CSV table of N, CA, C and O in Angstrom, one decimal:
chain,number,residue,atom,x,y,z
Z,167,ASP,N,25.6,30.5,40.1
Z,167,ASP,CA,26.2,31.7,41.3
Z,167,ASP,C,26.6,33.1,39.7
Z,167,ASP,O,26.5,32.5,39.3
Z,168,PRO,N,25.8,34.3,41.0
Z,168,PRO,CA,25.7,35.3,39.8
Z,168,PRO,C,27.3,35.4,39.1
Z,168,PRO,O,28.2,35.1,40.0
Z,169,VAL,N,26.8,36.0,37.5
Z,169,VAL,CA,28.3,36.6,37.0
Z,169,VAL,C,28.7,37.9,37.3
Z,169,VAL,O,27.0,38.6,37.1
Z,170,PRO,N,29.6,38.5,37.1
Z,170,PRO,CA,29.8,40.2,37.5
Z,170,PRO,C,29.3,40.8,35.7
Z,170,PRO,O,29.8,39.7,34.8
Z,171,ALA,N,28.5,41.0,35.6
Z,171,ALA,CA,27.8,42.1,35.4
Z,171,ALA,C,29.3,43.3,34.4
Z,171,ALA,O,30.7,43.7,35.0
Z,172,THR,N,29.2,43.7,33.1
Z,172,THR,CA,30.2,44.1,32.5
Z,172,THR,C,30.7,45.5,33.0
Z,172,THR,O,32.0,46.5,33.3
Z,173,ASN,N,29.7,46.2,34.3
Z,173,ASN,CA,30.0,47.0,34.6
Z,173,ASN,C,31.1,47.1,36.3
Z,173,ASN,O,30.8,47.6,37.4
Z,174,GLY,N,30.8,45.6,36.7
Z,174,GLY,CA,31.1,45.1,37.7
Z,174,GLY,C,30.6,45.0,38.8
Z,174,GLY,O,31.2,43.7,39.6
Z,175,HIS,N,29.0,45.1,38.8
Z,175,HIS,CA,28.0,44.8,39.3
Z,175,HIS,C,27.5,43.3,38.9
Z,175,HIS,O,27.6,42.4,37.6
Z,176,THR,N,27.2,42.5,40.0
Z,176,THR,CA,26.7,41.3,39.4
Z,176,THR,C,25.0,41.4,39.6
Z,176,THR,O,23.9,42.0,39.8
Z,177,THR,N,24.7,40.3,38.3
Z,177,THR,CA,23.4,41.0,37.9
Z,177,THR,C,22.4,39.9,37.6
Z,177,THR,O,22.5,38.5,37.6
Z,178,THR,N,21.4,39.3,38.8
Z,178,THR,CA,20.2,38.5,38.4
Z,178,THR,C,18.5,38.6,38.7
Z,178,THR,O,18.6,40.3,38.8
Z,179,ASN,N,17.6,37.9,37.6
Z,179,ASN,CA,16.2,38.3,37.9
Z,179,ASN,C,16.1,38.1,38.0
Z,179,ASN,O,14.2,38.0,39.0
Z,180,GLY,N,15.9,37.3,39.4
Z,180,GLY,CA,15.9,37.4,41.1
Z,180,GLY,C,15.4,35.6,40.8
Z,180,GLY,O,15.1,34.8,41.3
Z,181,GLU,N,15.9,34.9,39.4
Z,181,GLU,CA,15.4,33.1,39.9
Z,181,GLU,C,16.6,32.5,39.6
Z,181,GLU,O,17.1,31.2,39.0
Z,182,GLY,N,18.2,33.5,39.6
Z,182,GLY,CA,18.5,32.1,39.3
Z,182,GLY,C,20.0,32.5,38.4
Z,182,GLY,O,20.7,32.1,37.7
Z,183,ARG,N,18.9,33.2,37.0
Z,183,ARG,CA,19.1,33.8,35.8
Z,183,ARG,C,19.8,35.0,35.8
Z,183,ARG,O,19.9,35.8,36.7
Z,184,HIS,N,20.6,34.6,35.0
Z,184,HIS,CA,21.2,36.3,34.6
Z,184,HIS,C,20.0,37.3,33.7
Z,184,HIS,O,19.6,37.1,33.1
Z,185,ALA,N,20.9,38.4,33.8
Z,185,ALA,CA,19.4,39.4,33.1
Z,185,ALA,C,19.9,39.8,31.8
Z,185,ALA,O,18.6,39.7,31.7
Z,186,ASN,N,20.6,38.7,31.4
Z,186,ASN,CA,20.8,38.3,29.7
Z,186,ASN,C,19.9,36.7,29.2
Z,186,ASN,O,20.0,36.8,28.4
Z,187,GLY,N,19.4,36.9,30.0
Z,187,GLY,CA,19.0,35.1,30.4
Z,187,GLY,C,19.2,34.2,30.5
Z,187,GLY,O,18.9,33.6,31.2
Z,188,GLY,N,20.0,33.7,30.1
Z,188,GLY,CA,20.9,32.3,30.2
Z,188,GLY,C,21.7,32.2,31.6
Z,188,GLY,O,21.8,33.1,32.3
Z,189,GLU,N,21.8,30.6,32.2
Z,189,GLU,CA,22.2,30.2,33.5
Z,189,GLU,C,23.5,30.6,33.3
Z,189,GLU,O,24.2,31.1,34.6
Z,190,ASN,N,24.4,30.7,32.3
Z,190,ASN,CA,26.0,31.0,32.5
Z,190,ASN,C,26.3,32.5,31.8
Z,190,ASN,O,27.7,32.3,30.9
Z,191,GLY,N,25.4,33.3,31.7
Z,191,GLY,CA,25.5,34.2,31.5
Z,191,GLY,C,25.3,34.1,29.9
Z,191,GLY,O,25.2,35.0,28.8
Z,192,GLY,N,24.8,33.5,29.1
Z,192,GLY,CA,24.1,33.5,27.8
Z,192,GLY,C,23.0,33.5,27.5
Z,192,GLY,O,22.2,33.5,28.2
Z,193,PRO,N,22.9,33.9,26.2
Z,193,PRO,CA,21.3,33.8,25.3
Z,193,PRO,C,20.1,32.4,26.4
Z,193,PRO,O,21.1,32.0,25.9
Z,194,ALA,N,18.6,33.3,26.9
Z,194,ALA,CA,18.3,32.0,27.5
Z,194,ALA,C,18.1,31.2,26.4
Z,194,ALA,O,17.5,31.9,24.7
Z,195,ARG,N,17.3,30.0,26.5
Z,195,ARG,CA,17.2,28.9,25.1
Z,195,ARG,C,15.7,28.5,25.6
Z,195,ARG,O,15.5,28.0,26.5
Z,196,PRO,N,15.1,29.2,24.5
Z,196,PRO,CA,13.6,28.2,25.4
Z,196,PRO,C,13.2,27.1,25.4
Z,196,PRO,O,14.3,26.1,24.8
Z,197,PRO,N,12.7,26.2,26.2
Z,197,PRO,CA,12.1,25.1,26.1
Z,197,PRO,C,12.4,24.1,25.0
Z,197,PRO,O,12.0,24.5,24.3
Z,198,PRO,N,12.8,22.9,25.5
Z,198,PRO,CA,13.0,21.7,23.9
Z,198,PRO,C,11.5,21.3,23.5
Z,198,PRO,O,11.1,21.2,24.5
Z,199,ARG,N,11.4,21.1,22.4
Z,199,ARG,CA,9.9,21.0,21.8
Z,199,ARG,C,9.6,18.9,22.3
Z,199,ARG,O,11.1,18.1,22.4
Z,200,SER,N,8.7,18.5,22.5
Z,200,SER,CA,8.6,17.2,22.9
Z,200,SER,C,8.9,16.9,21.5
Z,200,SER,O,8.7,16.9,20.2
Z,201,LEU,N,9.2,15.1,21.6
Z,201,LEU,CA,9.8,14.3,20.4
Z,201,LEU,C,8.0,14.3,19.3
Z,201,LEU,O,8.7,14.1,18.6
Z,202,ASP,N,6.9,14.1,19.7
Z,202,ASP,CA,6.1,14.3,18.5
Z,202,ASP,C,5.9,16.1,18.4
Z,202,ASP,O,5.8,15.4,16.4
Z,203,SER,N,6.7,16.9,18.3
Z,203,SER,CA,6.7,18.1,17.3
Z,203,SER,C,8.0,17.5,16.7
Z,203,SER,O,7.7,18.1,15.3
Z,204,MET,N,8.5,16.7,17.3
Z,204,MET,CA,9.9,16.8,16.2
Z,204,MET,C,9.4,16.0,14.8
Z,204,MET,O,10.0,16.1,14.5
Z,205,GLU,N,8.5,14.7,15.0
Z,205,GLU,CA,8.1,14.0,14.2
Z,205,GLU,C,7.7,14.3,13.2
Z,205,GLU,O,7.6,14.3,12.4
Z,206,MET,N,6.9,15.9,13.4
Z,206,MET,CA,6.0,16.2,13.2
Z,206,MET,C,6.6,17.3,11.9
Z,206,MET,O,6.2,17.2,10.4
Z,207,LEU,N,8.0,17.8,12.3
Z,207,LEU,CA,8.2,18.5,11.6
Z,207,LEU,C,8.8,17.8,10.1
Z,207,LEU,O,9.1,18.3,9.3
Z,208,SER,N,9.3,16.4,10.4
Z,208,SER,CA,10.2,15.3,9.3
Z,208,SER,C,8.7,14.7,8.5
Z,208,SER,O,9.0,14.3,7.3
Z,209,LEU,N,7.5,15.0,8.5
Z,209,LEU,CA,6.7,14.2,8.5
Z,209,LEU,C,6.0,15.2,6.9
Z,209,LEU,O,5.9,16.1,7.3
Z,210,PRO,N,5.7,14.6,5.8
Z,210,PRO,CA,5.0,15.5,4.2
Z,210,PRO,C,4.0,15.8,5.0
Z,210,PRO,O,3.7,15.2,5.7
Z,211,LYS,N,3.1,17.0,4.6
Z,211,LYS,CA,2.2,17.1,5.3
Z,211,LYS,C,1.2,16.5,3.8
Z,211,LYS,O,0.7,16.7,3.8
Z,212,LYS,N,1.6,16.8,2.2
Z,212,LYS,CA,0.3,16.6,1.3
Z,212,LYS,C,1.3,15.5,0.5
Z,212,LYS,O,2.5,15.6,-0.2
Z,213,GLN,N,1.5,14.7,0.1
Z,213,GLN,CA,1.5,13.3,-0.7
Z,213,GLN,C,1.6,13.7,-1.8
Z,213,GLN,O,0.6,13.8,-2.2
Z,214,SER,N,2.7,13.3,-3.2
Z,214,SER,CA,2.7,13.8,-4.6
Z,214,SER,C,1.2,12.3,-4.3
Z,214,SER,O,1.3,11.1,-4.6
Z,215,GLY,N,0.5,12.5,-5.9
Z,215,GLY,CA,-0.6,11.7,-6.6
Z,215,GLY,C,0.1,10.7,-7.6
Z,215,GLY,O,1.4,11.2,-7.7
Z,216,LEU,N,-0.8,10.5,-8.3
Z,216,LEU,CA,-0.2,9.8,-9.4
Z,216,LEU,C,0.3,10.7,-10.5
Z,216,LEU,O,1.5,10.2,-11.2
Z,217,PHE,N,-0.5,11.3,-10.5
Z,217,PHE,CA,-0.3,12.4,-11.1
Z,217,PHE,C,0.9,13.2,-11.5
Z,217,PHE,O,2.1,13.6,-11.6
Z,218,GLY,N,1.3,13.7,-10.1
Z,218,GLY,CA,2.7,14.1,-9.8
Z,218,GLY,C,3.6,13.3,-9.1
Z,218,GLY,O,4.7,13.4,-10.3
Z,219,ALA,N,3.5,12.2,-9.6
Z,219,ALA,CA,4.8,10.9,-9.5
Z,219,ALA,C,4.7,10.9,-11.3
Z,219,ALA,O,6.1,11.1,-11.2
Z,220,SER,N,4.1,10.7,-11.5
Z,220,SER,CA,3.8,10.7,-13.6
Z,220,SER,C,5.3,11.5,-13.7
Z,220,SER,O,5.7,11.2,-14.8
Z,221,SER,N,4.3,12.8,-13.5
Z,221,SER,CA,5.2,13.7,-13.8
Z,221,SER,C,6.5,14.0,-14.0
Z,221,SER,O,7.4,14.4,-14.2
Z,222,ASN,N,7.0,14.5,-12.2
Z,222,ASN,CA,7.9,13.5,-12.2
Z,222,ASN,C,8.8,13.4,-12.7
Z,222,ASN,O,10.1,13.2,-13.4
Z,223,LEU,N,8.6,11.3,-12.6
Z,223,LEU,CA,9.3,10.1,-13.5
Z,223,LEU,C,9.0,10.7,-15.0
Z,223,LEU,O,10.3,10.9,-15.8
Z,224,VAL,N,8.4,11.5,-15.8
Z,224,VAL,CA,8.3,12.3,-17.1
Z,224,VAL,C,9.3,13.1,-17.1
Z,224,VAL,O,10.7,12.6,-18.3
Z,225,ASN,N,9.4,14.0,-16.5
Z,225,ASN,CA,10.7,14.9,-16.6
Z,225,ASN,C,11.4,14.6,-15.7
Z,225,ASN,O,12.6,15.3,-17.0
Z,226,SER,N,12.2,13.2,-15.6
Z,226,SER,CA,13.5,13.5,-15.6
Z,226,SER,C,14.1,12.5,-16.9
Z,226,SER,O,15.4,13.0,-17.0
Z,227,ILE,N,13.4,11.8,-17.2
Z,227,ILE,CA,13.3,10.5,-17.6
Z,227,ILE,C,13.6,12.1,-19.7
Z,227,ILE,O,14.4,12.0,-20.1
Z,228,VAL,N,13.0,12.9,-19.8
Z,228,VAL,CA,13.2,13.6,-21.0
Z,228,VAL,C,14.5,14.6,-20.7
Z,228,VAL,O,14.5,14.5,-21.8
Z,229,GLY,N,14.1,14.9,-19.6
Z,229,GLY,CA,15.0,16.6,-19.3
Z,229,GLY,C,16.6,15.7,-19.8
Z,229,GLY,O,17.4,15.9,-20.3
Z,230,ALA,N,16.9,14.1,-19.8
Z,230,ALA,CA,18.9,13.5,-20.1
Z,230,ALA,C,18.4,13.3,-21.2
Z,230,ALA,O,19.2,13.2,-22.1
Z,231,GLY,N,17.3,12.3,-21.4
Z,231,GLY,CA,17.1,11.8,-22.8
Z,231,GLY,C,16.8,13.2,-24.2
Z,231,GLY,O,18.3,12.5,-25.2
Z,232,ILE,N,16.5,13.9,-23.8
Z,232,ILE,CA,16.4,15.2,-24.7
Z,232,ILE,C,18.5,15.3,-25.5
Z,232,ILE,O,18.1,15.8,-26.2
Z,233,VAL,N,18.8,15.7,-24.2
Z,233,VAL,CA,20.2,15.9,-24.4
Z,233,VAL,C,21.0,15.2,-24.8
Z,233,VAL,O,21.7,14.6,-26.1
Z,234,GLY,N,20.4,13.7,-24.9
Z,234,GLY,CA,22.1,12.8,-25.0
Z,234,GLY,C,21.4,11.6,-26.6
Z,234,GLY,O,21.8,11.3,-26.6
Z,235,ILE,N,19.7,11.5,-26.5
Z,235,ILE,CA,19.5,10.8,-27.6
Z,235,ILE,C,20.5,11.1,-29.1
Z,235,ILE,O,20.3,10.9,-29.9
Z,236,PRO,N,20.3,12.7,-29.8
Z,236,PRO,CA,20.5,13.1,-30.6
Z,236,PRO,C,22.4,12.8,-30.7
Z,236,PRO,O,23.1,12.4,-31.8
Z,237,TYR,N,22.7,13.2,-29.5
Z,237,TYR,CA,24.3,12.5,-29.7
Z,237,TYR,C,24.5,11.1,-30.4
Z,237,TYR,O,25.6,10.3,-31.0
Z,238,ALA,N,23.4,10.1,-29.2
Z,238,ALA,CA,24.0,8.7,-29.3
Z,238,ALA,C,23.5,8.1,-30.8
Z,238,ALA,O,24.0,7.3,-31.2
Z,239,PHE,N,22.4,8.8,-31.4
Z,239,PHE,CA,22.2,8.3,-33.2
Z,239,PHE,C,23.2,9.3,-33.6
Z,239,PHE,O,23.3,8.2,-34.9
Z,240,ARG,N,23.9,10.0,-33.6
Z,240,ARG,CA,24.7,10.2,-34.6
Z,240,ARG,C,25.8,9.2,-34.4
Z,240,ARG,O,26.5,9.4,-35.9
Z,241,GLN,N,26.1,9.1,-33.3
Z,241,GLN,CA,26.8,8.3,-33.3
Z,241,GLN,C,26.9,6.9,-33.3
Z,241,GLN,O,27.7,5.5,-34.2
Z,242,ALA,N,25.9,6.2,-33.4
Z,242,ALA,CA,25.2,4.6,-33.4
Z,242,ALA,C,24.6,4.3,-34.8
Z,242,ALA,O,24.8,3.7,-35.6
Z,243,GLY,N,24.2,5.9,-35.8
Z,243,GLY,CA,23.5,5.6,-36.3
Z,243,GLY,C,22.5,5.8,-36.9
Z,243,GLY,O,22.0,5.5,-35.8
Z,244,PHE,N,21.0,5.8,-37.6
Z,244,PHE,CA,20.0,5.9,-37.5
Z,244,PHE,C,19.3,4.4,-37.2
Z,244,PHE,O,18.6,4.4,-35.9
Z,245,VAL,N,20.0,3.7,-38.3
Z,245,VAL,CA,19.2,2.0,-37.3
Z,245,VAL,C,19.1,2.0,-35.9
Z,245,VAL,O,18.7,1.1,-35.3
Z,246,ALA,N,21.3,1.9,-36.1
Z,246,ALA,CA,21.6,0.9,-34.9
Z,246,ALA,C,20.9,1.8,-33.5
Z,246,ALA,O,20.5,1.4,-32.5
Z,247,GLY,N,20.4,3.5,-33.8
Z,247,GLY,CA,20.3,4.4,-32.8
Z,247,GLY,C,18.7,3.5,-32.2
Z,247,GLY,O,18.6,3.6,-31.7
Z,248,LEU,N,18.0,3.3,-33.4
Z,248,LEU,CA,16.5,2.9,-33.3
Z,248,LEU,C,16.4,1.9,-32.4
Z,248,LEU,O,15.6,1.1,-31.6
Z,249,ILE,N,16.9,0.6,-33.2
Z,249,ILE,CA,17.5,-0.3,-32.1
Z,249,ILE,C,17.5,0.0,-30.6
Z,249,ILE,O,17.0,-0.7,-29.8
Z,250,LEU,N,18.9,0.6,-30.5
Z,250,LEU,CA,18.8,0.5,-29.0
Z,250,LEU,C,18.0,1.7,-28.5
Z,250,LEU,O,17.7,1.4,-27.0
Z,251,LEU,N,17.5,2.6,-29.3
Z,251,LEU,CA,16.0,3.6,-28.1
Z,251,LEU,C,15.1,2.3,-27.2
Z,251,LEU,O,14.6,2.9,-26.7
Z,252,GLY,N,14.4,1.6,-28.7
Z,252,GLY,CA,13.8,0.4,-29.0
Z,252,GLY,C,14.6,-0.4,-27.6
Z,252,GLY,O,14.0,-0.5,-26.1
Z,253,LEU,N,16.0,-0.9,-27.2
Z,253,LEU,CA,15.8,-2.0,-26.3
Z,253,LEU,C,16.0,-1.2,-25.6
Z,253,LEU,O,15.6,-1.5,-24.4
Z,254,VAL,N,16.5,0.3,-24.4
Z,254,VAL,CA,16.0,0.9,-23.1
Z,254,VAL,C,14.8,1.3,-23.0
Z,254,VAL,O,15.5,1.3,-22.1
Z,255,ALA,N,14.4,1.4,-24.5
Z,255,ALA,CA,12.6,1.0,-23.3
Z,255,ALA,C,12.5,0.5,-23.6
Z,255,ALA,O,11.9,0.4,-22.1
Z,256,PHE,N,12.7,-0.9,-23.5
Z,256,PHE,CA,11.5,-2.0,-23.1
Z,256,PHE,C,12.7,-2.4,-22.0
Z,256,PHE,O,11.8,-2.4,-20.7
Z,257,LEU,N,13.9,-2.0,-21.2
Z,257,LEU,CA,14.5,-2.3,-20.4
Z,257,LEU,C,14.1,-1.4,-18.9
Z,257,LEU,O,14.1,-1.8,-17.8
Z,258,THR,N,14.6,-0.2,-19.4
Z,258,THR,CA,13.5,0.8,-18.9
Z,258,THR,C,12.0,0.0,-17.9
Z,258,THR,O,11.3,0.6,-16.9
Z,259,ASP,N,11.0,0.1,-18.8
Z,259,ASP,CA,9.7,-0.6,-18.8
Z,259,ASP,C,10.1,-1.3,-18.3
Z,259,ASP,O,9.2,-1.3,-16.7
Z,260,ARG,N,10.8,-2.6,-17.9
Z,260,ARG,CA,10.8,-4.0,-17.1
Z,260,ARG,C,11.1,-3.4,-15.9
Z,260,ARG,O,10.9,-3.9,-14.8
Z,261,SER,N,12.5,-2.1,-15.5
Z,261,SER,CA,13.1,-2.6,-14.0
Z,261,SER,C,11.7,-1.7,-13.9
Z,261,SER,O,12.1,-1.4,-12.4
Z,262,LEU,N,10.7,-0.9,-14.5
Z,262,LEU,CA,10.2,0.1,-13.2
Z,262,LEU,C,8.9,-1.0,-13.1
Z,262,LEU,O,8.8,-1.3,-11.4
Z,263,ARG,N,8.9,-1.7,-14.0
Z,263,ARG,CA,7.9,-2.9,-13.2
Z,263,ARG,C,7.8,-3.1,-12.1
Z,263,ARG,O,7.2,-4.2,-11.3
Z,264,VAL,N,9.3,-3.9,-12.4
Z,264,VAL,CA,9.7,-5.0,-11.4
Z,264,VAL,C,10.4,-3.8,-9.3
Z,264,VAL,O,10.0,-4.4,-8.8
Z,265,ILE,N,10.2,-2.7,-9.6
Z,265,ILE,CA,10.8,-1.6,-9.0
Z,265,ILE,C,9.2,-1.9,-8.2
Z,265,ILE,O,9.4,-1.4,-6.9
Z,266,ILE,N,8.2,-1.7,-9.0
Z,266,ILE,CA,6.6,-1.0,-8.6
Z,266,ILE,C,6.1,-2.9,-8.1
Z,266,ILE,O,5.7,-3.1,-6.6
Z,267,ASN,N,6.8,-3.9,-8.6
Z,267,ASN,CA,6.4,-4.8,-7.8
Z,267,ASN,C,6.9,-5.4,-7.4
Z,267,ASN,O,6.4,-5.8,-5.2
Z,268,LEU,N,8.1,-5.3,-6.4
Z,268,LEU,CA,8.9,-5.3,-4.5
Z,268,LEU,C,7.9,-4.1,-3.7
Z,268,LEU,O,7.9,-4.0,-3.0
Z,269,ALA,N,7.5,-2.2,-4.3
Z,269,ALA,CA,7.2,-1.6,-3.7
Z,269,ALA,C,5.6,-2.6,-3.0
Z,269,ALA,O,5.2,-2.1,-1.9
Z,270,THR,N,5.0,-2.8,-3.8
Z,270,THR,CA,3.5,-3.7,-3.8
Z,270,THR,C,4.3,-4.6,-2.5
Z,270,THR,O,3.4,-4.1,-1.3
Z,271,TYR,N,4.7,-4.8,-1.8
Z,271,TYR,CA,4.5,-6.3,-1.5
Z,271,TYR,C,6.1,-6.2,-0.1
Z,271,TYR,O,6.0,-6.7,0.6
Z,272,HIS,N,7.1,-5.4,-0.7
Z,272,HIS,CA,6.8,-4.4,1.0
Z,272,HIS,C,6.4,-3.4,1.8
Z,272,HIS,O,5.8,-2.7,1.4
Z,273,PRO,N,6.1,-4.1,3.1
Z,273,PRO,CA,4.6,-3.0,3.6
Z,273,PRO,C,5.9,-1.8,3.9
Z,273,PRO,O,5.0,-0.8,4.1
Z,274,LYS,N,7.2,-1.0,4.1
Z,274,LYS,CA,7.8,-0.1,4.2
Z,274,LYS,C,8.0,0.6,3.3
Z,274,LYS,O,8.1,2.1,3.1
Z,275,LEU,N,7.2,0.4,2.0
Z,275,LEU,CA,7.6,1.2,0.5
Z,275,LEU,C,6.7,2.0,0.2
Z,275,LEU,O,5.8,1.6,0.6
């Protein structure tokens, strides 16, 4: 059904759509995209290589460590700080190796 325009007259473009575009007096909508084009929007165009992934990992670790390590050494003392730093380095290495092993065997990771 045509809807009256602001001047009191009904306006259509001959196709059952109103002059402003939409069927119900609203703006015209573009046709929906196909599922393939929607899926393409969510896929990364380029994946990071080994260097990029390593850089991100080092940046994350160093960014937090630069602020926290001096405070930890001051609170624990130099010798205990070195021991704790070595322990944390070992645990970090071990946990990263576990993650890598899991990702190697899991088909979707």
